[in-house]
Coordinates of C-alpha atoms in Angstrom, one line a residue:
X51 CA 84.6 91.7 17.4
X52 CA 81.1 92.6 18.1
X53 CA 80.3 96.2 19.5
X54 CA 78.6 94.7 22.5
X55 CA 81.4 92.4 23.4
X56 CA 84.0 95.3 23.0
X57 CA 81.9 97.3 25.5
X58 CA 81.7 94.6 28.0
X59 CA 85.4 94.2 28.1
X60 CA 85.9 97.9 28.4
X61 CA 83.4 98.1 31.3
X62 CA 85.1 95.0 33.1
X63 CA 88.6 96.6 32.7
X64 CA 87.3 99.8 34.1
X65 CA 85.6 97.9 37.0
X66 CA 88.9 96.1 37.8
X67 CA 90.8 99.4 37.7
X68 CA 88.3 101.1 40.0
X69 CA 88.3 98.2 42.4
X70 CA 92.1 98.2 42.7
X71 CA 92.0 101.9 43.2
X72 CA 89.5 101.6 46.0
X73 CA 91.4 98.8 47.6
X74 CA 94.7 100.7 47.4
X75 CA 93.0 103.8 49.0
X76 CA 91.4 101.6 51.8
X77 CA 94.7 100.1 52.7
X78 CA 96.5 103.5 52.6
X79 CA 93.8 104.9 55.0
X80 CA 94.3 101.9 57.4
X81 CA 98.0 102.3 57.3
X82 CA 97.6 106.0 58.1
X83 CA 95.4 105.4 61.0
X84 CA 97.7 102.8 62.4
X85 CA 100.6 105.0 62.1
X86 CA 98.6 107.6 64.0
X87 CA 97.5 105.3 66.9
X88 CA 100.6 103.4 66.9
X89 CA 101.0 99.6 67.4
X90 CA 98.5 97.6 69.5
X91 CA 99.4 96.2 72.9
X92 CA 97.7 93.7 75.1
X93 CA 96.4 94.6 78.5
X94 CA 94.8 92.4 81.1
X95 CA 91.0 92.4 82.2
X96 CA 88.9 90.2 84.4
X97 CA 87.3 87.4 82.4
X98 CA 85.0 86.7 85.5
X99 CA 84.0 88.3 88.7
X100 CA 86.9 88.5 91.1
X101 CA 86.4 88.9 94.8
X102 CA 88.5 91.3 96.8
X103 CA 91.5 89.9 98.6
X104 CA 91.1 86.6 96.5
X105 CA 94.2 85.4 94.8
X106 CA 94.0 86.0 91.1
X107 CA 93.9 82.8 89.1
X108 CA 95.2 82.4 85.4
X109 CA 91.5 81.6 84.3
X110 CA 90.1 84.9 85.7
X111 CA 91.9 87.0 83.4
X112 CA 92.0 87.6 79.6
X113 CA 93.8 90.0 77.2
X114 CA 92.3 93.0 75.4
X115 CA 94.2 94.9 72.7
X116 CA 94.2 98.7 72.7
X117 CA 96.6 101.2 70.7
X118 CA 99.8 101.6 72.6
X119 CA 99.3 105.3 72.3
X120 CA 96.4 104.9 75.0
X121 CA 98.0 102.3 77.1
X122 CA 98.4 104.1 80.4
X123 CA 101.4 103.0 82.6
X124 CA 99.1 101.8 85.2
X125 CA 97.7 99.1 83.0
X126 CA 99.0 95.5 83.5
X127 CA 100.8 94.3 80.3
X128 CA 102.8 91.5 82.0
X129 CA 101.0 88.4 83.0
X130 CA 103.7 87.3 85.3
X131 CA 103.1 90.6 87.3
X132 CA 99.7 89.1 88.3
X133 CA 101.3 85.9 90.0
X134 CA 100.6 85.9 93.7
X135 CA 98.5 89.0 93.7
X136 CA 95.2 89.9 95.1
X137 CA 92.8 92.8 94.4
X138 CA 92.0 95.4 97.0
X139 CA 88.4 95.9 95.4
X140 CA 86.0 93.5 93.9
X141 CA 86.2 93.3 90.0
X142 CA 83.4 92.5 87.6
X143 CA 83.8 90.8 84.2
X144 CA 85.5 93.0 81.7
X145 CA 86.9 95.4 84.3
X146 CA 90.4 96.5 83.5
X147 CA 93.0 95.3 86.0
X148 CA 95.4 98.3 87.0
X149 CA 98.5 98.3 89.1
X150 CA 97.1 100.5 91.9
X151 CA 94.3 97.9 92.7
X152 CA 96.6 94.8 93.2
X153 CA 98.8 94.0 96.0
X154 CA 100.9 91.0 97.0
X155 CA 99.0 88.1 98.6
X156 CA 101.5 87.9 101.5
X157 CA 100.7 91.3 103.0
X158 CA 99.5 89.8 106.3
X159 CA 102.6 89.7 108.6
X160 CA 101.3 87.1 111.0
X161 CA 99.7 83.8 109.9
X162 CA 97.1 84.2 112.9
X163 CA 96.1 87.6 111.5
X164 CA 93.4 88.4 108.9
X165 CA 92.6 91.4 106.8
X166 CA 89.2 92.9 107.0
X167 CA 88.1 95.3 104.3
X168 CA 86.5 98.4 105.4
X169 CA 84.8 100.9 103.0
X170 CA 83.6 104.4 103.8
X171 CA 79.8 104.4 103.9
X172 CA 77.0 106.0 105.8
X173 CA 77.7 104.5 108.9
X174 CA 81.6 104.3 108.7
X175 CA 83.5 107.5 108.6
X176 CA 87.2 108.0 108.0
X177 CA 88.5 111.2 109.6
X178 CA 91.5 111.3 107.4
X179 CA 92.8 109.6 104.2
X180 CA 95.1 106.8 105.2
X181 CA 98.1 105.1 103.7
X182 CA 99.5 101.6 103.9
X183 CA 101.4 101.0 107.2
X184 CA 99.4 103.6 109.0
X185 CA 97.6 102.7 112.3
X186 CA 94.2 103.7 113.4
X187 CA 91.9 103.9 116.4
X188 CA 88.3 102.8 116.1
X189 CA 85.6 104.6 117.9
X190 CA 82.0 103.2 117.9
X191 CA 78.5 104.7 118.8
X192 CA 75.8 102.3 119.9
X193 CA 73.3 101.6 122.4
X194 CA 74.3 100.2 125.7
X195 CA 71.3 99.1 128.1
X196 CA 68.9 101.4 126.2
X197 CA 71.2 104.4 126.4
X198 CA 73.5 106.0 123.6
X199 CA 77.3 105.4 124.2
X200 CA 80.2 106.3 122.3
X201 CA 83.5 104.3 123.3
X202 CA 86.9 103.2 122.2
X203 CA 86.5 99.8 120.4
X204 CA 89.9 99.0 119.2
X205 CA 93.3 100.9 119.3
X206 CA 96.5 101.0 117.3
X207 CA 95.1 98.7 114.3
X208 CA 97.6 98.3 111.4
X209 CA 96.5 99.3 108.0
X210 CA 97.6 96.8 105.5
X211 CA 96.3 98.1 102.1
X212 CA 94.4 101.0 100.8
X213 CA 91.7 101.1 98.3
X214 CA 91.5 103.9 95.8
X215 CA 89.4 104.7 92.6
X216 CA 90.6 107.4 90.3
X217 CA 92.9 108.7 93.3
X218 CA 89.8 108.9 95.4
X219 CA 90.1 107.2 98.8
X220 CA 87.6 104.5 99.4
X221 CA 88.6 102.3 102.2
X222 CA 91.2 100.2 103.8
X223 CA 92.1 96.6 104.7
X224 CA 92.8 96.4 108.5
X225 CA 95.0 93.7 109.8
X226 CA 93.9 92.2 113.2
X227 CA 94.1 88.9 115.2
X228 CA 91.5 86.4 114.1
X229 CA 89.8 86.3 117.4
X230 CA 89.1 90.0 117.1
X231 CA 87.5 89.7 113.7
X232 CA 84.0 88.5 114.6
X233 CA 83.6 91.2 117.0
X234 CA 84.8 94.0 114.6
X235 CA 82.7 92.7 111.7
X236 CA 79.6 92.7 114.2
X237 CA 80.3 96.4 115.0
X238 CA 81.0 97.2 111.3
X239 CA 77.5 95.9 110.5
X240 CA 75.5 97.0 113.5
X241 CA 77.0 99.9 115.1
X242 CA 75.1 103.1 114.5
X243 CA 78.3 105.1 113.6
X244 CA 82.0 103.7 113.4
X245 CA 84.7 106.5 113.0
X246 CA 88.2 105.4 112.1
X247 CA 90.9 107.9 113.3
X248 CA 94.5 107.9 112.3
X249 CA 96.5 107.1 115.4
X250 CA 99.6 109.0 116.5
X251 CA 101.8 106.2 117.4
X252 CA 104.0 106.8 120.4
X253 CA 101.9 109.7 121.8
X254 CA 100.6 107.6 124.6
X255 CA 97.1 106.6 125.7
X256 CA 94.0 108.1 124.2
X257 CA 92.4 110.7 126.4
X258 CA 88.9 109.6 125.4
X259 CA 86.7 108.5 128.3
X260 CA 84.6 105.3 128.0
X261 CA 81.8 106.0 127.4
X262 CA 81.9 109.6 126.1
X263 CA 79.7 112.2 127.8
X264 CA 79.6 116.0 127.4
X265 CA 81.0 117.8 130.3
X266 CA 80.6 121.4 131.3
X267 CA 84.1 123.0 131.1
X268 CA 83.1 125.8 133.4
X269 CA 82.3 123.4 136.2
X270 CA 85.3 121.1 135.7
X271 CA 88.8 122.0 136.9
X272 CA 91.9 119.9 136.4
X273 CA 93.2 118.2 139.5
X274 CA 96.6 119.4 141.0
X275 CA 99.7 117.5 139.8
X276 CA 100.3 114.4 141.8
X277 CA 96.9 114.5 143.5
X278 CA 95.3 110.9 143.0
X279 CA 92.5 111.5 145.7
X280 CA 90.1 113.1 143.4
X281 CA 86.8 111.1 143.4
X282 CA 85.5 109.4 140.2
X283 CA 82.0 108.3 139.5
X284 CA 81.2 104.6 138.2
X285 CA 81.5 105.6 134.6
X286 CA 85.2 106.4 135.0
X287 CA 85.0 110.2 134.4
X288 CA 86.5 112.7 136.9
X289 CA 83.8 114.2 139.0
X290 CA 83.2 118.0 138.7
X291 CA 85.0 119.9 141.5
X292 CA 83.5 123.3 142.7
X293 CA 86.0 125.6 144.6
X294 CA 84.3 127.7 147.3
X295 CA 86.3 130.4 148.9
X296 CA 87.2 129.9 152.6
X297 CA 85.2 131.8 155.2
X298 CA 87.2 133.9 157.6
X299 CA 87.5 132.6 161.2
X300 CA 85.3 134.4 163.7
X301 CA 87.3 136.7 166.2
X302 CA 88.0 135.3 169.6
X303 CA 87.8 137.2 172.7
X304 CA 90.7 137.6 174.9
X305 CA 90.3 137.5 178.8
X306 CA 92.7 139.4 180.9
X307 CA 93.5 138.2 184.5
X308 CA 92.3 140.5 187.3
X309 CA 94.8 142.8 189.0
X310 CA 96.8 143.3 185.8
X311 CA 96.5 146.2 183.5

C-alpha cells in the first residue's frame, strides 16, 4: 500500500471519529439543557388582532411552545377553555392570552343591557379600585349654558368586569340599558372630567346637589328636624339662613286710675 494512500485512510478515520465524538457531545449538551428546562408545553397566543369584548374565534388563536418550567399557571394551555370567552382588553397579534383577561361571553345579565368599557385616562378618574359585581356612581363636570357644572350623571351602575395588566387596575366594563349607552358614551368622550365612585349600595340617596356649588359652611346652618318650610333657590340647594338675636321688647308704661294709691 502506498504511503499516501495509507495516510489518507488514517486521516479519514480520524475525521470520522472526531465527527462522531462532536455529535455525541452536542446531543449530550442538548439533552442536559432539555433536562434543565423540562419538557415543552403549548400555550395560546393571538394570531391576529382581537377586539375587546369580542367572542374569541378558533382562527384568531395559535399555539406557541415554551419550556414547562416557565409556563405560568395564568397561561392558557387548554383550547377548550377559550370556548365562549371574550377578552376584557384588546389584543394584538402575538400577545399571550392569559386567564385574567378572559371572561365568559354571557356576562350581561339582561339581553337588553350592554357592556361599555371604561379605561382610566386623563378625563376619566376612578376614585377606588373596583371588582366585578361592584356598583358605581358616575359624576361628570361639563359646561351648561356657558357655566361650569358638576352633576350626578348615573347612579348605581353594575360593574360586570375589571381590566388589569400585571395586577394594575386599568378600567371596567359597565353594564347598562341600551337606551342609556349613547348618552354615557357622549359624556365619556366630551365631558371635561368624569369621576367614577364606588357606590355604597343600601346607604340611601347620594347627598350631592345638582349642580354642585361651593357653600360657605359658616353661613349655612342645618334646618331643624321635621322643618320643611326652608326656602330653596332654583338650583335645588338650601338657602343660607342667618340667625339674628331677638331684640328685647320696649318697656310699657302703666297708667294708674285716679283716686287710688
